[in-house]
Amino acid sequence: MALENLLDGLNPAQKEVVTSTEGSVLVLAGAGSGKTRSIIYRTAYLIHHKHINPWNILTVTFTNKAARELRDRLQQYFGISAHSLWFGTFHSICTRILRQETEFIPFNSNFSIYDSADQKALLNKIYKKLNIDKKYFPVNKVKSVISEQKSSLILPKDFFDFNEENMFTNNVYKIYQEYQKSLQANNALDFDDLLLYTALLLHDNKLVLKKYRNLFRYVMIDEYQDTNYAQFKIINLIASQHQNLCVVGDDDQAIYTWRGADIKNILQFEKDYKNVKTIKLERNYRSPAVILNLANSLIKNNQQRHAKELWTDAESEEKPLRYSLLNGAEEAKFVAEKIVEKKAANFRYEDCVVLYRTNAQSRAFEKAFNLQNIPYQIVGGINFYQRKEIKDILAYLRFLINSADLESFTRIINFPSRKIGNVTVEKIYHNASIENRQVWDSLQTKKNPYLNRGTQDKVDKFTDLIQKFRLLATEKPVTEITAKLIKELELIELFNASDDPQDIARMENIKEFISATEEFSELFEEENERKPLLTEYLQNISLQTDLDTVNEDNDNVKLMTMHNAKGLEFEHVFVVGLEEELLPHIRSMQDERAIEEERRLLYVAITRAKSTVTLTYSESRRIFGQIRYFLPSRFLHELDEKYIQYGNSNFYDRFQPPKDSRSKIPRPEIVTENQKHFKIGQEVLHPKFGVGKILSVNGKDKNAKLTISFSDGALKKILGNFVETI
DNA sequence: TTAAGTATGCTTTTT
DNA sequence: GCATACTTAA
């Protein structure tokens, strides 16, 4: 395509983005401002006009789906073969780099990638080994502390503050250290490690750094507002020399600071790089003016933001609607009815999306949609690859490739049941450590003095099975291996024979898994002209998310969290569950900055809409099986009344006073679980001092002055705000 | 060693 | 209200 044509149809700001190829460029791109388009055209411009080799361009996206979309469109519009381009998420690109550079990292190239369930299983083992009490060191909490450390490139050795003597950091340090050791022993990396080891590699190894600096001569990063320190560092190492770096983002859409994303990365970009050219894309091509105005009226309540206002030419008669419903079931029923209306008005189901704050909210909608025969698809929640039956098969496949992976081994040794229990597994481990060899090597000798004859036979059968399939895995394509394995294990028969209705679904999932490997094989064969081996398949799927398996051909309503909706657009958007404690979420309510992030989340949700927005508030909701009442979200009060229409109203809504005089509302008393009522003798958790017992309470709730005796013996006076009840 | 029965804790949000 | 983790009996 000629240059003139290439730039046709872009607005001046977009043109600027496309043609500013040299030096550092910061693109502040509002929602729906054609940022994906700009990235595609910029890539095409680099290749066609500047004659840059495709393999010298690195483009980092937020999801695999976004990467695939860029690929497809480049191919489609410009006939550029995606083959040689570096497109992907930080995680997938880091994986690619690490598999190539295994001689410089403490792993071999068959490393497994552990997801959060694998991490937890590993941590549980470590807790046992170190004799640590889960009650005082909740696995999820410790996991997130470790993740936080890794995202900031803080290793165990840097983590421990030797001047500080306290139980909590002390133990978390021990766990962190042991955790890293175990991962290495299993030849496995977790998600954060992918970034961590890449950053360390580039930082410590001059030669490798040079290689990638030369390779990635032009770098583009999408969703830059949601990058963390490790990601910043990786890019900075690669791009600081040539400075050909273009970052695209929108501080109003930063919704991942809880994951370590640092909004400073985008706010300080002009300081981190030289002679930065800043381009703003403020014209919105997605939503009508009423919707944009509504979104603007909300987001302007945030203090921490670059001032900007999206605008559009598009007008619409339909104001966003706001409804109050009695409970979660009514809310779901209401949305279902509205969707039936849309369908009758000649829209497709796939034009509709339901956006909620937490995955748990999906259940009510599933029920209501089933009742009305509305086809739907839940995106996210429990990922396909995280389902138990799928993880079990994956564990087999992983163990075939990476025999050091003991997490996978423990999953499969007794699945399906071979009557090999924990006692036997412990004996296997014990024998391996006595023999001072890897578990798999030890198994292959088929001589374990701790096992009796019968048990040894059972274990040997397993060993034979694995040996047989390991041999197959080196030569046969993945689909064949998988199908053979499932047949050999008689999984289909196993689930078929059961009368648990859930086992039917499990069987279906297993069948779907085989088709998924087939699907991958076909794609792989197109590009590589041969069928993929097991290794190649495994490398591909560890980073797959649900968003990647969304079936675009099916006409169904999509249900997803607001986080998952980032970067997507729909004709009709239903934003549900607009209540205090849900949005903003109760866990974000202590902190003004967290509340701003919740506000951005709603902003992202509203700006997904191409035609209509419907907001719903539910007065009551079942939480953990108990009915609780909620106030309408504070954000509903912030929305400018000019741009919104009340579909209905109810008693509490009409009498809803400003949020500072909440106590005057005539309504049932709201008792929240997490309100901090401190009692003497109660155990609490402090982020720094760890676990302690309350000796005295002075005052109420978060303002209470507490005297706490910590487990390391220290006695401290602390404000209730700083501790968590456990 | 397993199956059945019981207790617990879980819900933010995800690569 | 559900899934899991743990306990107990067979």
XYZ file of C-alpha atoms in Angstrom, chain A residues 189-500:
312
model
C 8.806 -20.522 36.896
C 5.755 -18.658 38.095
C 4.276 -15.721 36.191
C 6.325 -13.146 38.049
C 9.512 -15.134 37.507
C 9.116 -14.782 33.758
C 9.556 -11.040 34.157
C 11.994 -11.246 37.038
C 14.492 -13.577 35.360
C 14.288 -11.684 32.084
C 15.014 -8.402 33.845
C 17.910 -9.955 35.783
C 19.294 -11.589 32.661
C 19.298 -8.340 30.705
C 20.684 -6.487 33.676
C 23.505 -8.898 34.508
C 24.566 -10.193 31.133
C 26.072 -7.552 28.852
C 26.194 -9.832 25.841
C 22.570 -10.856 26.050
C 21.589 -7.254 26.608
C 23.495 -6.200 23.514
C 21.831 -8.906 21.486
C 18.333 -7.757 22.377
C 19.168 -4.070 22.067
C 20.237 -4.778 18.516
C 17.279 -6.979 17.838
C 14.537 -4.738 19.198
C 15.424 -1.522 17.454
C 11.870 -0.218 17.552
C 9.735 -0.833 20.599
C 6.039 -0.161 21.145
C 4.166 -0.756 24.402
C 0.407 -0.712 24.648
C -1.464 -0.078 27.930
C 1.650 1.461 29.394
C -0.266 2.724 32.439
C -0.553 -0.869 33.621
C 3.125 -1.818 33.562
C 4.968 -2.662 36.764
C 8.550 -2.012 37.806
C 9.942 -5.269 36.365
C 8.322 -4.498 33.026
C 9.562 -0.918 33.121
C 13.075 -2.191 33.780
C 13.021 -4.722 30.929
C 11.946 -2.064 28.464
C 14.292 0.510 29.890
C 17.255 -1.853 29.530
C 16.378 -2.552 25.909
C 15.332 0.912 24.779
C 17.377 3.381 26.822
C 20.222 3.268 24.311
C 18.444 3.787 20.996
C 15.420 5.506 22.591
C 13.125 4.387 19.781
C 10.325 3.724 22.149
C 6.684 4.505 21.719
C 4.376 3.950 24.677
C 0.610 4.187 24.478
C -1.670 4.505 27.438
C -4.336 6.320 29.367
C -3.952 7.126 33.032
C -7.742 7.151 33.359
C -7.774 3.467 32.477
C -5.149 2.315 34.977
C -6.881 -0.562 36.752
C -4.046 -2.867 37.711
C -2.114 -1.027 40.404
C -3.063 -3.886 42.782
C -0.913 -6.120 40.611
C 2.078 -3.873 41.066
C 1.380 -1.687 38.053
C 2.812 1.755 38.665
C 0.929 4.657 37.184
C 4.125 6.656 37.621
C 5.580 4.825 34.651
C 3.303 6.784 32.349
C 3.174 9.987 34.375
C 6.973 10.199 34.520
C 7.734 8.961 31.040
C 8.857 12.410 30.021
C 11.489 12.289 32.770
C 12.677 8.757 32.086
C 13.453 9.355 28.410
C 15.044 12.155 26.425
C 13.233 14.628 24.151
C 9.892 12.979 24.508
C 7.262 13.878 21.978
C 3.807 13.765 23.561
C 0.749 13.175 21.428
C -2.816 13.206 22.717
C -5.617 11.255 21.099
C -8.771 12.762 22.528
C -11.285 12.203 19.794
C -13.475 9.238 20.508
C -14.832 7.114 17.670
C -16.748 4.615 19.708
C -19.474 6.123 21.855
C -22.184 8.754 21.396
C -21.801 12.074 23.219
C -24.226 11.302 26.054
C -22.202 8.281 27.060
C -18.901 10.115 26.842
C -20.260 13.032 28.831
C -21.520 10.670 31.460
C -18.128 8.985 31.678
C -16.372 12.345 31.813
C -18.617 13.530 34.642
C -17.538 10.499 36.622
C -13.811 10.494 35.984
C -13.373 14.178 36.711
C -13.870 13.319 40.382
C -10.410 11.760 40.362
C -7.654 14.032 41.674
C -4.731 11.984 40.372
C -4.983 12.413 36.621
C -3.849 14.284 33.552
C -6.606 16.729 32.719
C -8.225 15.759 29.458
C -11.661 15.409 28.009
C -12.781 13.021 25.328
C -15.048 14.383 22.649
C -17.024 13.108 19.703
C -19.323 14.159 16.879
C -21.624 11.221 17.345
C -24.999 12.037 18.816
C -27.606 9.723 20.233
C -31.128 10.047 21.502
C -30.750 7.261 23.997
C -29.578 8.390 27.373
C -27.874 5.846 29.581
C -30.411 4.210 31.864
C -30.209 3.538 35.533
C -32.344 1.003 37.362
C -32.791 -0.104 40.947
C -33.665 -3.712 41.657
C -34.625 -5.537 44.819
C -31.999 -8.268 44.804
C -29.429 -10.072 42.728
C -31.937 -12.449 41.170
C -34.234 -9.575 40.169
C -31.279 -7.705 38.746
C -30.317 -10.674 36.596
C -33.909 -11.218 35.500
C -34.175 -7.555 34.560
C -31.005 -7.648 32.447
C -32.205 -10.852 30.769
C -35.468 -9.155 29.822
C -33.632 -6.140 28.432
C -31.469 -8.421 26.333
C -34.536 -10.177 24.959
C -35.790 -6.705 23.968
C -32.517 -5.925 22.188
C -32.709 -9.221 20.351
C -36.270 -8.442 19.265
C -35.026 -5.077 18.008
C -32.724 -6.913 15.605
C -29.553 -6.808 17.598
C -27.544 -9.943 18.085
C -26.807 -11.478 21.435
C -23.130 -10.867 20.834
C -23.797 -7.122 20.798
C -24.538 -7.334 24.524
C -22.161 -7.626 27.423
C -22.736 -7.810 31.166
C -19.925 -6.305 33.226
C -19.501 -6.934 36.939
C -16.925 -6.289 39.618
C -16.412 -9.841 40.919
C -16.614 -13.203 39.196
C -18.990 -14.481 41.863
C -21.699 -12.200 40.471
C -21.968 -14.245 37.300
C -24.007 -17.044 38.885
C -27.276 -15.121 39.143
C -27.011 -14.151 35.483
C -26.359 -17.716 34.408
C -29.547 -18.792 36.130
C -31.641 -16.006 34.630
C -30.216 -16.500 31.129
C -30.855 -20.226 31.252
C -34.454 -19.577 32.228
C -34.954 -17.230 29.278
C -32.950 -19.402 26.882
C -30.423 -16.692 26.247
C -27.111 -18.083 24.991
C -24.184 -16.749 26.966
C -20.502 -17.197 27.527
C -18.623 -16.405 30.704
C -15.208 -14.954 30.028
C -12.700 -15.444 32.833
C -13.553 -16.809 36.227
C -12.299 -20.339 36.227
C -10.126 -20.543 33.187
C -10.617 -23.589 30.982
C -7.058 -24.677 31.601
C -7.531 -24.341 35.358
C -10.325 -26.883 35.568
C -9.365 -29.886 37.605
C -9.817 -32.490 34.905
C -7.843 -30.410 32.410
C -5.087 -29.643 34.889
C -4.754 -33.358 35.556
C -4.152 -34.123 31.902
C -1.863 -31.129 31.589
C 0.086 -32.415 34.573
C 0.722 -35.662 32.684
C 1.851 -33.762 29.630
C 4.060 -31.463 31.669
C 5.650 -34.335 33.543
C 6.437 -36.106 30.287
C 8.436 -33.092 29.180
C 9.790 -31.874 32.507
C 10.463 -34.793 34.827
C 11.707 -32.458 37.548
C 8.193 -31.046 37.913
C 7.079 -32.657 41.161
C 3.904 -30.602 41.427
C 2.688 -32.327 38.299
C 3.989 -35.663 39.567
C 1.982 -35.478 42.795
C -1.116 -34.633 40.801
C -0.909 -37.651 38.543
C 0.671 -40.430 40.592
C -2.763 -41.343 41.909
C -4.992 -39.997 39.173
C -6.970 -41.861 38.112
C -6.824 -43.842 41.307
C -4.047 -46.434 41.369
C -4.472 -46.820 45.107
C -1.231 -45.021 45.711
C -1.685 -42.757 48.716
C 0.245 -40.059 50.503
C 2.246 -42.534 52.541
C 3.619 -44.159 49.411
C 4.391 -40.803 47.788
C 6.346 -39.757 50.869
C 8.306 -43.008 50.685
C 9.111 -42.318 47.034
C 10.431 -38.865 47.929
C 12.320 -40.225 50.868
C 13.995 -42.949 48.832
C 15.001 -40.448 46.137
C 16.616 -38.196 48.697
C 18.462 -41.147 50.303
C 19.706 -42.192 46.880
C 20.485 -38.555 46.236
C 18.898 -38.465 42.821
C 15.870 -36.973 41.138
C 12.533 -38.610 41.910
C 12.045 -39.706 38.316
C 15.514 -41.298 38.132
C 14.907 -43.068 41.390
C 11.546 -44.415 40.186
C 13.114 -45.901 37.082
C 15.327 -48.259 39.087
C 12.076 -49.849 40.299
C 13.715 -50.696 43.592
C 12.438 -48.865 46.638
C 13.295 -50.661 49.897
C 10.569 -48.739 51.737
C 7.771 -50.186 49.622
C 6.258 -53.627 49.926
C 5.918 -55.860 46.893
C 2.328 -54.936 46.061
C 2.889 -51.203 46.283
C 6.115 -51.426 44.305
C 4.166 -53.138 41.523
C 1.572 -50.378 41.471
C 4.271 -47.714 41.323
C 6.137 -49.589 38.592
C 3.018 -49.680 36.463
C 2.925 -45.901 36.654
C 6.620 -45.672 35.808
C 6.144 -47.917 32.769
C 3.263 -45.797 31.571
C 5.270 -42.596 31.804
C 8.301 -44.166 30.146
C 6.201 -45.369 27.256
C 4.672 -41.953 26.690
C 7.939 -40.095 27.098
C 9.234 -42.087 24.191
C 6.156 -41.254 22.132
C 6.392 -37.570 23.026
C 9.705 -37.116 21.265
C 8.340 -38.117 17.877
C 4.544 -38.125 17.692
C 2.428 -34.982 17.321
C 0.670 -33.586 20.354
C -2.899 -34.528 19.429
C -1.926 -38.151 19.011
C -0.167 -38.267 22.375
C -3.039 -36.581 24.148
C -5.686 -38.801 22.617
C -3.646 -41.924 23.340
C -3.062 -40.847 26.924
C -6.721 -40.160 27.576
C -7.599 -43.523 26.074
C -4.962 -45.344 28.079
C -6.153 -43.723 31.312
C -9.769 -44.517 30.372
C -10.837 -41.055 31.464
C -13.872 -40.822 29.230
C -15.124 -44.170 30.520
C -14.398 -43.088 34.083
C -16.513 -39.949 33.862
C -19.146 -41.684 31.773
C -19.716 -44.346 34.393
C -20.254 -41.804 37.153
C -23.704 -40.553 38.062
C -22.461 -37.181 39.257
